[in-house]
Amino acid sequence: MNSHRIGEALRGYAPWAPDWLVTLLLVAVALSIALGLHRLVVSLARKRLTGLDTFWRSLVVRSEGPARLALIVAALTWAAHVAPLSDGYETNLKRLLFITFVGLLGWTGVMAVEIAGDLYLRRLRLDDADNLQARKHLTQMRILQRSADTMIIVISAGVALVAVPGVRQLGVSLLAAGGAAGIIVGLALQPILSNMMAGVQIAFTQPIRIDDAVKVEGQFGHVEEITSAYVVIKLWDLRRLVVPLKYFLEKPFENWTRQTSELIGEVELMVDYRVPVAELREELARILGASQVWDKRIGKLQVTAAGENVMTVRALVSAANASQLADLRFDVREKMITFLQDTIPDALPRKGVEFHAAPPEPDAAPPE
């Protein structure tokens, strides 16, 4: 039986019913069938989940909502085809349902990419002291994941626009990048596409990685997030510096953890020439020996400059990462100053003229 005759058959059974009532009845029947079929499919799928690998099992569970909506869209499409609707209403409704269905497919595609990325990242151990390889794979996966999401969204938008006569050429241009409209769309999408290509380049060349310690535009912080358009750097005072992705391919910046997370830092002190350097060196060794963040690689003290009134003493220390190095430098600086104040106060640099109270004169001898 032709599907259009179903509506005519309903009309024959209830000639008194208006068209809108017949349409509502068909929609109700279609929705009941779709929801019942979805329950059946979900019930069968859950029974077979144990036989699937982790990816497909996660995808089946998380796509339950989109699958329900897809069945509803298919049921409504059938209802629109058999309902007593005018050709214009039927065509427009089918276009809307088609666009919705394409959106659901894109949603499922993005969900599949996210599941695959999360399963891959489960194997990484970012909490290890030497997490260079883990951060490398994390950065690659995050950037490629966002690039794939962008491509899925662009393709879905192109397919959806093809269904609309007024903007069909725009959809074709998104898919084929051809014609005058394709040039216009290409110019409009140029920032997005250039950032996406920059993201792919960063994913493979990796000038920066997630959690890298970097210095950008005079600001020091850690790479917190890399998106398809920008990089978020968490500064020491919890502010966020947002930098365009292309910046890291076009301008110089400092990456303190490019090869390894281990770092060397310095602590400089300006002291008087009367300071015994050997005692300072012994005190530095004692401070580092009691520290829990010193990695025991570098720990030495040198005189790096001799000025007119003071000399500059530099302590080189090392730690496993940037955060521990900062804590170690602060601790060494504070304890070295405390040591000088307590043991050699005259060794601290002074400027200007110092006045001291004159000692009391001895009592005069009694006259003879």
mmCIF file of C-alpha atoms in Angstrom:
data_model
loop_
_atom_site.group_PDB
_atom_site.id
_atom_site.type_symbol
_atom_site.label_atom_id
_atom_site.label_comp_id
_atom_site.label_asym_id
_atom_site.label_seq_id
_atom_site.Cartn_x
_atom_site.Cartn_y
_atom_site.Cartn_z
ATOM 1 C CA MET A 1 0.000 0.000 0.000
ATOM 2 C CA ASN A 2 1.276 3.464 -0.904
ATOM 3 C CA SER A 3 2.196 5.388 2.234
ATOM 4 C CA HIS A 4 -0.039 8.271 1.179
ATOM 5 C CA ARG A 5 -3.003 5.905 1.159
ATOM 6 C CA ILE A 6 -2.591 5.330 4.911
ATOM 7 C CA GLY A 7 -3.752 8.858 5.541
ATOM 8 C CA GLU A 8 -6.584 8.362 3.040
ATOM 9 C CA ALA A 9 -7.575 5.136 4.822
ATOM 10 C CA LEU A 10 -7.754 6.949 8.137
ATOM 11 C CA ARG A 11 -9.853 9.573 6.440
ATOM 12 C CA GLY A 12 -12.185 6.805 5.234
ATOM 13 C CA TYR A 13 -12.613 5.387 8.735
ATOM 14 C CA ALA A 14 -13.199 8.821 10.265
ATOM 15 C CA PRO A 15 -14.503 11.184 7.571
ATOM 16 C CA TRP A 16 -15.657 13.561 10.271
ATOM 17 C CA ALA A 17 -12.108 14.134 11.642
ATOM 18 C CA PRO A 18 -10.324 17.323 10.571
ATOM 19 C CA ASP A 19 -6.897 17.134 8.963
ATOM 20 C CA TRP A 20 -5.080 18.388 12.063
ATOM 21 C CA LEU A 21 -6.603 15.637 14.197
ATOM 22 C CA VAL A 22 -5.549 12.955 11.703
ATOM 23 C CA THR A 23 -2.060 14.450 11.662
ATOM 24 C CA LEU A 24 -1.843 14.419 15.460
ATOM 25 C CA LEU A 25 -3.028 10.809 15.524
ATOM 26 C CA LEU A 26 -0.345 9.792 13.042
ATOM 27 C CA VAL A 27 2.315 11.663 15.003
ATOM 28 C CA ALA A 28 1.213 9.937 18.231
ATOM 29 C CA VAL A 29 1.360 6.519 16.561
ATOM 30 C CA ALA A 30 4.774 7.275 15.062
ATOM 31 C CA LEU A 31 6.184 8.455 18.390
ATOM 32 C CA SER A 32 4.821 5.382 20.187
ATOM 33 C CA ILE A 33 6.432 3.083 17.637
ATOM 34 C CA ALA A 34 9.743 4.992 17.805
ATOM 35 C CA LEU A 35 9.922 4.965 21.598
ATOM 36 C CA GLY A 36 8.943 1.307 21.782
ATOM 37 C CA LEU A 37 11.531 0.389 19.170
ATOM 38 C CA HIS A 38 14.156 2.378 21.073
ATOM 39 C CA ARG A 39 13.420 0.513 24.307
ATOM 40 C CA LEU A 40 13.725 -2.795 22.470
ATOM 41 C CA VAL A 41 17.016 -1.823 20.798
ATOM 42 C CA VAL A 42 18.479 -0.520 24.069
ATOM 43 C CA SER A 43 17.430 -3.676 25.905
ATOM 44 C CA LEU A 44 19.074 -5.894 23.285
ATOM 45 C CA ALA A 45 22.195 -3.718 23.168
ATOM 46 C CA ARG A 46 22.666 -3.807 26.941
ATOM 47 C CA LYS A 47 22.534 -7.575 26.924
ATOM 48 C CA ARG A 48 25.399 -7.627 24.445
ATOM 49 C CA LEU A 49 27.518 -4.916 26.061
ATOM 50 C CA THR A 50 29.735 -7.436 27.807
ATOM 51 C CA GLY A 51 30.835 -8.784 24.445
ATOM 52 C CA LEU A 52 31.882 -5.391 23.115
ATOM 53 C CA ASP A 53 35.162 -3.580 23.691
ATOM 54 C CA THR A 54 35.333 -0.486 25.855
ATOM 55 C CA PHE A 55 34.913 2.000 22.995
ATOM 56 C CA TRP A 56 31.729 0.500 21.570
ATOM 57 C CA ARG A 57 30.325 -0.126 25.021
ATOM 58 C CA SER A 58 30.855 3.517 25.994
ATOM 59 C CA LEU A 59 29.475 4.734 22.668
ATOM 60 C CA VAL A 60 26.303 2.643 23.023
ATOM 61 C CA VAL A 61 25.691 3.927 26.541
ATOM 62 C CA ARG A 62 26.377 7.588 25.817
ATOM 63 C CA SER A 63 24.551 7.667 22.483
ATOM 64 C CA GLU A 64 21.293 6.443 23.974
ATOM 65 C CA GLY A 65 19.842 9.962 23.901
ATOM 66 C CA PRO A 66 20.844 10.784 20.300
ATOM 67 C CA ALA A 67 19.611 7.355 19.169
ATOM 68 C CA ARG A 68 16.203 8.016 20.736
ATOM 69 C CA LEU A 69 16.006 11.386 19.001
ATOM 70 C CA ALA A 70 17.072 9.841 15.685
ATOM 71 C CA LEU A 71 14.252 7.273 15.867
ATOM 72 C CA ILE A 72 11.806 10.054 16.744
ATOM 73 C CA VAL A 73 12.988 12.062 13.728
ATOM 74 C CA ALA A 74 12.580 9.028 11.459
ATOM 75 C CA ALA A 75 9.084 8.400 12.852
ATOM 76 C CA LEU A 76 8.076 12.037 12.372
ATOM 77 C CA THR A 77 9.405 11.929 8.808
ATOM 78 C CA TRP A 78 7.136 8.959 8.079
ATOM 79 C CA ALA A 79 4.208 10.718 9.767
ATOM 80 C CA ALA A 80 4.788 13.847 7.700
ATOM 81 C CA HIS A 81 4.829 11.719 4.542
ATOM 82 C CA VAL A 82 1.505 9.978 5.203
ATOM 83 C CA ALA A 83 -0.332 12.796 6.980
ATOM 84 C CA PRO A 84 -2.820 14.939 5.053
ATOM 85 C CA LEU A 85 -0.478 17.884 4.738
ATOM 86 C CA SER A 86 -0.038 20.242 1.834
ATOM 87 C CA ASP A 87 3.054 19.792 -0.303
ATOM 88 C CA GLY A 88 4.623 22.976 1.053
ATOM 89 C CA TYR A 89 4.182 22.007 4.710
ATOM 90 C CA GLU A 90 5.376 18.471 4.057
ATOM 91 C CA THR A 91 8.500 19.628 2.206
ATOM 92 C CA ASN A 92 9.473 22.180 4.841
ATOM 93 C CA LEU A 93 8.863 19.731 7.676
ATOM 94 C CA LYS A 94 10.977 17.069 5.978
ATOM 95 C CA ARG A 95 13.804 19.584 5.513
ATOM 96 C CA LEU A 96 13.689 20.501 9.182
ATOM 97 C CA LEU A 97 13.722 16.844 10.214
ATOM 98 C CA PHE A 98 16.612 16.149 7.824
ATOM 99 C CA ILE A 99 18.643 18.993 9.326
ATOM 100 C CA THR A 100 17.870 17.645 12.808
ATOM 101 C CA PHE A 101 18.966 14.163 11.770
ATOM 102 C CA VAL A 102 22.255 15.497 10.349
ATOM 103 C CA GLY A 103 22.825 17.372 13.610
ATOM 104 C CA LEU A 104 22.299 14.156 15.550
ATOM 105 C CA LEU A 105 24.835 12.367 13.357
ATOM 106 C CA GLY A 106 27.340 15.167 13.966
ATOM 107 C CA TRP A 107 26.631 15.012 17.699
ATOM 108 C CA THR A 108 27.281 11.274 17.691
ATOM 109 C CA GLY A 109 30.496 11.783 15.718
ATOM 110 C CA VAL A 110 31.791 14.344 18.212
ATOM 111 C CA MET A 111 30.841 11.982 21.030
ATOM 112 C CA ALA A 112 32.741 9.113 19.405
ATOM 113 C CA VAL A 113 35.856 11.275 19.032
ATOM 114 C CA GLU A 114 35.625 12.316 22.678
ATOM 115 C CA ILE A 115 35.263 8.728 23.872
ATOM 116 C CA ALA A 116 38.217 7.564 21.772
ATOM 117 C CA GLY A 117 40.367 10.414 23.122
ATOM 118 C CA ASP A 118 39.421 9.762 26.738
ATOM 119 C CA LEU A 119 40.146 6.046 26.427
ATOM 120 C CA TYR A 120 43.544 6.800 24.916
ATOM 121 C CA LEU A 121 44.406 9.307 27.641
ATOM 122 C CA ARG A 122 43.574 6.818 30.396
ATOM 123 C CA ARG A 123 46.910 5.144 29.787
ATOM 124 C CA LEU A 124 48.854 8.313 30.561
ATOM 125 C CA ARG A 125 50.250 9.105 34.019
ATOM 126 C CA LEU A 126 50.396 12.875 34.432
ATOM 127 C CA ASP A 127 51.084 12.595 38.160
ATOM 128 C CA ASP A 128 54.560 11.121 37.618
ATOM 129 C CA ALA A 129 57.548 13.324 38.370
ATOM 130 C CA ASP A 130 58.881 12.910 34.826
ATOM 131 C CA ASN A 131 55.681 13.251 32.807
ATOM 132 C CA LEU A 132 57.193 14.581 29.584
ATOM 133 C CA GLN A 133 55.914 11.751 27.375
ATOM 134 C CA ALA A 134 52.487 11.842 29.010
ATOM 135 C CA ARG A 135 52.166 15.589 28.390
ATOM 136 C CA LYS A 136 53.327 15.077 24.809
ATOM 137 C CA HIS A 137 50.573 12.564 24.058
ATOM 138 C CA LEU A 138 48.003 14.607 25.989
ATOM 139 C CA THR A 139 48.741 17.689 23.890
ATOM 140 C CA GLN A 140 48.578 15.772 20.621
ATOM 141 C CA MET A 141 45.318 14.091 21.520
ATOM 142 C CA ARG A 142 43.606 17.266 22.742
ATOM 143 C CA ILE A 143 44.531 19.265 19.635
ATOM 144 C CA LEU A 144 43.647 16.478 17.193
ATOM 145 C CA GLN A 145 40.411 15.874 19.078
ATOM 146 C CA ARG A 146 39.363 19.519 18.758
ATOM 147 C CA SER A 147 40.418 19.602 15.089
ATOM 148 C CA ALA A 148 38.305 16.507 14.402
ATOM 149 C CA ASP A 149 35.355 18.104 16.220
ATOM 150 C CA THR A 150 35.706 21.207 14.053
ATOM 151 C CA MET A 151 35.772 19.139 10.860
ATOM 152 C CA ILE A 152 32.695 17.164 11.926
ATOM 153 C CA ILE A 153 30.819 20.379 12.705
ATOM 154 C CA VAL A 154 31.782 21.980 9.374
ATOM 155 C CA ILE A 155 30.785 18.878 7.374
ATOM 156 C CA SER A 156 27.508 18.534 9.274
ATOM 157 C CA ALA A 157 26.708 22.200 8.671
ATOM 158 C CA GLY A 158 27.479 21.800 4.977
ATOM 159 C CA VAL A 159 25.238 18.745 4.596
ATOM 160 C CA ALA A 160 22.435 20.473 6.515
ATOM 161 C CA LEU A 161 22.650 23.617 4.378
ATOM 162 C CA VAL A 162 22.447 21.572 1.177
ATOM 163 C CA ALA A 163 18.874 20.678 2.148
ATOM 164 C CA VAL A 164 17.815 24.358 2.169
ATOM 165 C CA PRO A 165 17.331 25.745 -1.362
ATOM 166 C CA GLY A 166 18.174 29.334 -0.448
ATOM 167 C CA VAL A 167 21.604 28.479 0.976
ATOM 168 C CA ARG A 168 22.320 25.245 -0.889
ATOM 169 C CA GLN A 169 25.293 26.745 -2.715
ATOM 170 C CA LEU A 170 26.747 27.792 0.618
ATOM 171 C CA GLY A 171 26.513 24.218 1.862
ATOM 172 C CA VAL A 172 28.089 22.892 -1.318
ATOM 173 C CA SER A 173 30.888 25.443 -0.891
ATOM 174 C CA LEU A 174 31.536 24.235 2.632
ATOM 175 C CA LEU A 175 31.825 20.675 1.383
ATOM 176 C CA ALA A 176 33.627 21.278 -1.912
ATOM 177 C CA ALA A 177 35.201 24.722 -1.372
ATOM 178 C CA GLY A 178 34.386 25.688 -4.943
ATOM 179 C CA GLY A 179 32.832 28.613 -6.782
ATOM 180 C CA ALA A 180 32.465 32.247 -5.812
ATOM 181 C CA ALA A 181 30.565 31.354 -2.659
ATOM 182 C CA GLY A 182 33.378 28.987 -1.755
ATOM 183 C CA ILE A 183 35.838 31.880 -1.940
ATOM 184 C CA ILE A 184 33.602 33.985 0.316
ATOM 185 C CA VAL A 185 33.194 31.140 2.774
ATOM 186 C CA GLY A 186 36.904 30.440 2.635
ATOM 187 C CA LEU A 187 37.690 34.046 3.497
ATOM 188 C CA ALA A 188 35.134 34.000 6.310
ATOM 189 C CA LEU A 189 36.539 30.765 7.698
ATOM 190 C CA GLN A 190 40.165 31.767 7.194
ATOM 191 C CA PRO A 191 40.818 32.513 10.903
ATOM 192 C CA ILE A 192 39.210 29.226 11.926
ATOM 193 C CA LEU A 193 41.043 27.184 9.296
ATOM 194 C CA SER A 194 44.399 28.865 9.944
ATOM 195 C CA ASN A 195 44.087 28.238 13.671
ATOM 196 C CA MET A 196 43.050 24.652 13.000
ATOM 197 C CA MET A 197 46.117 24.113 10.791
ATOM 198 C CA ALA A 198 48.265 25.800 13.433
ATOM 199 C CA GLY A 199 46.783 23.421 15.994
ATOM 200 C CA VAL A 200 47.644 20.392 13.874
ATOM 201 C CA GLN A 201 51.177 21.726 13.396
ATOM 202 C CA ILE A 202 51.581 22.291 17.137
ATOM 203 C CA ALA A 203 50.245 18.780 17.809
ATOM 204 C CA PHE A 204 53.060 17.233 15.780
ATOM 205 C CA THR A 205 55.953 19.683 16.305
ATOM 206 C CA GLN A 206 54.969 20.445 19.912
ATOM 207 C CA PRO A 207 56.687 23.722 20.764
ATOM 208 C CA ILE A 208 54.376 23.681 23.793
ATOM 209 C CA ARG A 209 52.574 20.953 25.706
ATOM 210 C CA ILE A 210 49.934 20.791 28.379
ATOM 211 C CA ASP A 211 51.437 21.811 31.765
ATOM 212 C CA ASP A 212 54.611 23.239 30.195
ATOM 213 C CA ALA A 213 56.238 26.077 32.127
ATOM 214 C CA VAL A 214 56.431 28.992 29.668
ATOM 215 C CA LYS A 215 57.207 32.698 29.664
ATOM 216 C CA VAL A 216 55.102 34.651 27.181
ATOM 217 C CA GLU A 217 55.012 38.440 26.831
ATOM 218 C CA GLY A 218 56.977 38.758 30.061
ATOM 219 C CA GLN A 219 54.459 36.603 31.984
ATOM 220 C CA PHE A 220 55.440 33.261 33.525
ATOM 221 C CA GLY A 221 52.933 30.470 33.921
ATOM 222 C CA HIS A 222 51.887 26.948 32.961
ATOM 223 C CA VAL A 223 49.982 25.854 29.870
ATOM 224 C CA GLU A 224 46.568 24.944 31.223
ATOM 225 C CA GLU A 225 44.568 24.366 28.037
ATOM 226 C CA ILE A 226 45.152 24.229 24.280
ATOM 227 C CA THR A 227 42.030 24.741 22.173
ATOM 228 C CA SER A 228 41.560 24.936 18.411
ATOM 229 C CA ALA A 229 41.906 28.737 18.520
ATOM 230 C CA TYR A 230 43.897 29.797 21.586
ATOM 231 C CA VAL A 231 46.120 28.695 24.452
ATOM 232 C CA VAL A 232 45.267 29.372 28.104
ATOM 233 C CA ILE A 233 48.252 29.992 30.377
ATOM 234 C CA LYS A 234 47.701 29.869 34.128
ATOM 235 C CA LEU A 235 49.840 32.531 35.786
ATOM 236 C CA TRP A 236 51.348 32.294 39.261
ATOM 237 C CA ASP A 237 48.645 34.543 40.757
ATOM 238 C CA LEU A 238 45.834 32.396 39.246
ATOM 239 C CA ARG A 239 45.144 34.837 36.414
ATOM 240 C CA ARG A 240 44.750 33.384 32.924
ATOM 241 C CA LEU A 241 46.659 34.675 29.917
ATOM 242 C CA VAL A 242 44.824 33.812 26.681
ATOM 243 C CA VAL A 243 47.131 33.742 23.648
ATOM 244 C CA PRO A 244 46.154 33.011 20.000
ATOM 245 C CA LEU A 245 47.346 29.637 18.822
ATOM 246 C CA LYS A 246 49.345 31.100 15.928
ATOM 247 C CA TYR A 247 51.417 33.149 18.373
ATOM 248 C CA PHE A 248 53.489 30.090 19.284
ATOM 249 C CA LEU A 249 54.392 29.523 15.622
ATOM 250 C CA GLU A 250 55.186 33.120 14.721
ATOM 251 C CA LYS A 251 56.796 34.737 17.794
ATOM 252 C CA PRO A 252 59.561 33.733 20.200
ATOM 253 C CA PHE A 253 58.734 32.605 23.721
ATOM 254 C CA GLU A 254 60.438 30.711 26.535
ATOM 255 C CA ASN A 255 59.609 27.073 27.243
ATOM 256 C CA TRP A 256 61.255 26.006 30.469
ATOM 257 C CA THR A 257 60.221 22.345 30.164
ATOM 258 C CA ARG A 258 60.737 21.679 26.453
ATOM 259 C CA GLN A 259 62.997 18.648 26.885
ATOM 260 C CA THR A 260 62.584 17.795 30.548
ATOM 261 C CA SER A 261 60.699 19.069 33.560
ATOM 262 C CA GLU A 262 63.944 19.370 35.563
ATOM 263 C CA LEU A 263 65.104 22.961 35.972
ATOM 264 C CA ILE A 264 68.002 24.962 37.372
ATOM 265 C CA GLY A 265 67.396 28.255 39.143
ATOM 266 C CA GLU A 266 69.532 30.919 40.757
ATOM 267 C CA VAL A 267 69.403 32.942 43.956
ATOM 268 C CA GLU A 268 71.471 36.122 43.997
ATOM 269 C CA LEU A 269 72.555 38.013 47.099
ATOM 270 C CA MET A 270 74.514 41.269 47.318
ATOM 271 C CA VAL A 271 76.756 41.177 50.359
ATOM 272 C CA ASP A 272 79.663 43.041 51.856
ATOM 273 C CA TYR A 273 83.236 42.062 51.056
ATOM 274 C CA ARG A 274 83.714 40.929 54.643
ATOM 275 C CA VAL A 275 81.406 37.943 54.144
ATOM 276 C CA PRO A 276 83.267 34.613 54.411
ATOM 277 C CA VAL A 277 82.216 32.844 51.220
ATOM 278 C CA ALA A 278 83.209 29.431 52.561
ATOM 279 C CA GLU A 279 80.694 29.761 55.413
ATOM 280 C CA LEU A 280 77.979 30.795 52.947
ATOM 281 C CA ARG A 281 78.761 27.728 50.863
ATOM 282 C CA GLU A 282 78.480 25.473 53.914
ATOM 283 C CA GLU A 283 75.174 27.090 54.884
ATOM 284 C CA LEU A 284 73.794 26.534 51.374
ATOM 285 C CA ALA A 285 74.717 22.851 51.556
ATOM 286 C CA ARG A 286 72.958 22.582 54.936
ATOM 287 C CA ILE A 287 69.804 24.300 53.596
ATOM 288 C CA LEU A 288 69.655 22.085 50.501
ATOM 289 C CA GLY A 289 70.287 18.953 52.541
ATOM 290 C CA ALA A 290 67.238 19.708 54.692
ATOM 291 C CA SER A 291 65.006 20.617 51.727
ATOM 292 C CA GLN A 292 62.376 18.162 50.468
ATOM 293 C CA VAL A 293 62.146 19.658 46.961
ATOM 294 C CA TRP A 294 65.840 19.718 46.053
ATOM 295 C CA ASP A 295 66.605 16.944 43.561
ATOM 296 C CA LYS A 296 70.324 16.740 44.544
ATOM 297 C CA ARG A 297 71.596 17.486 41.028
ATOM 298 C CA ILE A 298 72.881 21.049 41.287
ATOM 299 C CA GLY A 299 73.727 22.940 44.439
ATOM 300 C CA LYS A 300 76.672 25.330 44.414
ATOM 301 C CA LEU A 301 77.561 28.901 45.317
ATOM 302 C CA GLN A 302 79.737 31.290 43.285
ATOM 303 C CA VAL A 303 80.834 34.912 43.415
ATOM 304 C CA THR A 304 79.608 36.293 40.095
ATOM 305 C CA ALA A 305 80.370 40.026 40.399
ATOM 306 C CA ALA A 306 82.499 42.441 42.418
ATOM 307 C CA GLY A 307 81.173 45.985 42.571
ATOM 308 C CA GLU A 308 82.457 49.138 44.205
ATOM 309 C CA ASN A 309 80.849 48.476 47.569
ATOM 310 C CA VAL A 310 79.379 44.961 47.416
ATOM 311 C CA MET A 311 79.926 41.627 45.746
ATOM 312 C CA THR A 312 77.246 39.443 44.177
ATOM 313 C CA VAL A 313 76.943 35.855 45.320
ATOM 314 C CA ARG A 314 74.884 33.431 43.250
ATOM 315 C CA ALA A 315 73.534 30.090 44.413
ATOM 316 C CA LEU A 316 72.579 27.585 41.696
ATOM 317 C CA VAL A 317 69.947 25.039 42.733
ATOM 318 C CA SER A 318 67.857 22.467 40.876
ATOM 319 C CA ALA A 319 64.446 20.858 41.275
ATOM 320 C CA ALA A 320 62.211 18.367 39.485
ATOM 321 C CA ASN A 321 59.785 20.941 38.052
ATOM 322 C CA ALA A 322 59.074 24.656 37.904
ATOM 323 C CA SER A 323 56.771 24.766 40.931
ATOM 324 C CA GLN A 324 59.250 23.002 43.188
ATOM 325 C CA LEU A 325 62.078 25.156 41.854
ATOM 326 C CA ALA A 326 60.197 28.334 42.759
ATOM 327 C CA ASP A 327 59.597 27.070 46.294
ATOM 328 C CA LEU A 328 63.235 26.045 46.617
ATOM 329 C CA ARG A 329 64.537 29.439 45.483
ATOM 330 C CA PHE A 330 62.288 31.307 47.903
ATOM 331 C CA ASP A 331 63.343 29.028 50.754
ATOM 332 C CA VAL A 332 67.068 29.341 49.997
ATOM 333 C CA ARG A 333 66.883 33.136 49.706
ATOM 334 C CA GLU A 334 65.026 33.525 52.987
ATOM 335 C CA LYS A 335 67.263 31.192 54.974
ATOM 336 C CA MET A 336 70.487 32.653 53.583
ATOM 337 C CA ILE A 337 69.377 36.161 54.576
ATOM 338 C CA THR A 338 68.390 34.888 58.022
ATOM 339 C CA PHE A 339 71.810 33.252 58.375
ATOM 340 C CA LEU A 340 73.574 36.512 57.540
ATOM 341 C CA GLN A 341 71.398 38.492 59.939
ATOM 342 C CA ASP A 342 71.993 36.094 62.817
ATOM 343 C CA THR A 343 75.657 35.243 62.393
ATOM 344 C CA ILE A 344 77.340 37.973 60.311
ATOM 345 C CA PRO A 345 75.200 41.126 60.579
ATOM 346 C CA ASP A 346 78.097 43.343 59.500
ATOM 347 C CA ALA A 347 78.234 41.484 56.189
ATOM 348 C CA LEU A 348 74.992 42.966 54.904
ATOM 349 C CA PRO A 349 75.514 45.858 52.457
ATOM 350 C CA ARG A 350 75.051 49.404 53.748
ATOM 351 C CA LYS A 351 74.811 52.773 52.073
ATOM 352 C CA GLY A 352 75.530 56.229 53.470
ATOM 353 C CA VAL A 353 77.151 57.181 56.758
ATOM 354 C CA GLU A 354 76.319 55.288 59.916
ATOM 355 C CA PHE A 355 76.365 57.004 63.286
ATOM 356 C CA HIS A 356 76.971 55.117 66.501
ATOM 357 C CA ALA A 357 76.512 56.423 69.987
ATOM 358 C CA ALA A 358 79.817 57.470 71.571
ATOM 359 C CA PRO A 359 80.938 55.291 74.471
ATOM 360 C CA PRO A 360 80.582 56.925 77.876
ATOM 361 C CA GLU A 361 83.683 58.705 79.131
ATOM 362 C CA PRO A 362 85.360 57.242 82.231
ATOM 363 C CA ASP A 363 84.851 59.125 85.430
ATOM 364 C CA ALA A 364 87.418 61.876 85.971
ATOM 365 C CA ALA A 365 90.093 61.155 88.562
ATOM 366 C CA PRO A 366 89.654 63.070 91.833
ATOM 367 C CA PRO A 367 91.959 66.016 92.152
ATOM 368 C CA GLU A 368 94.917 65.532 94.413
#
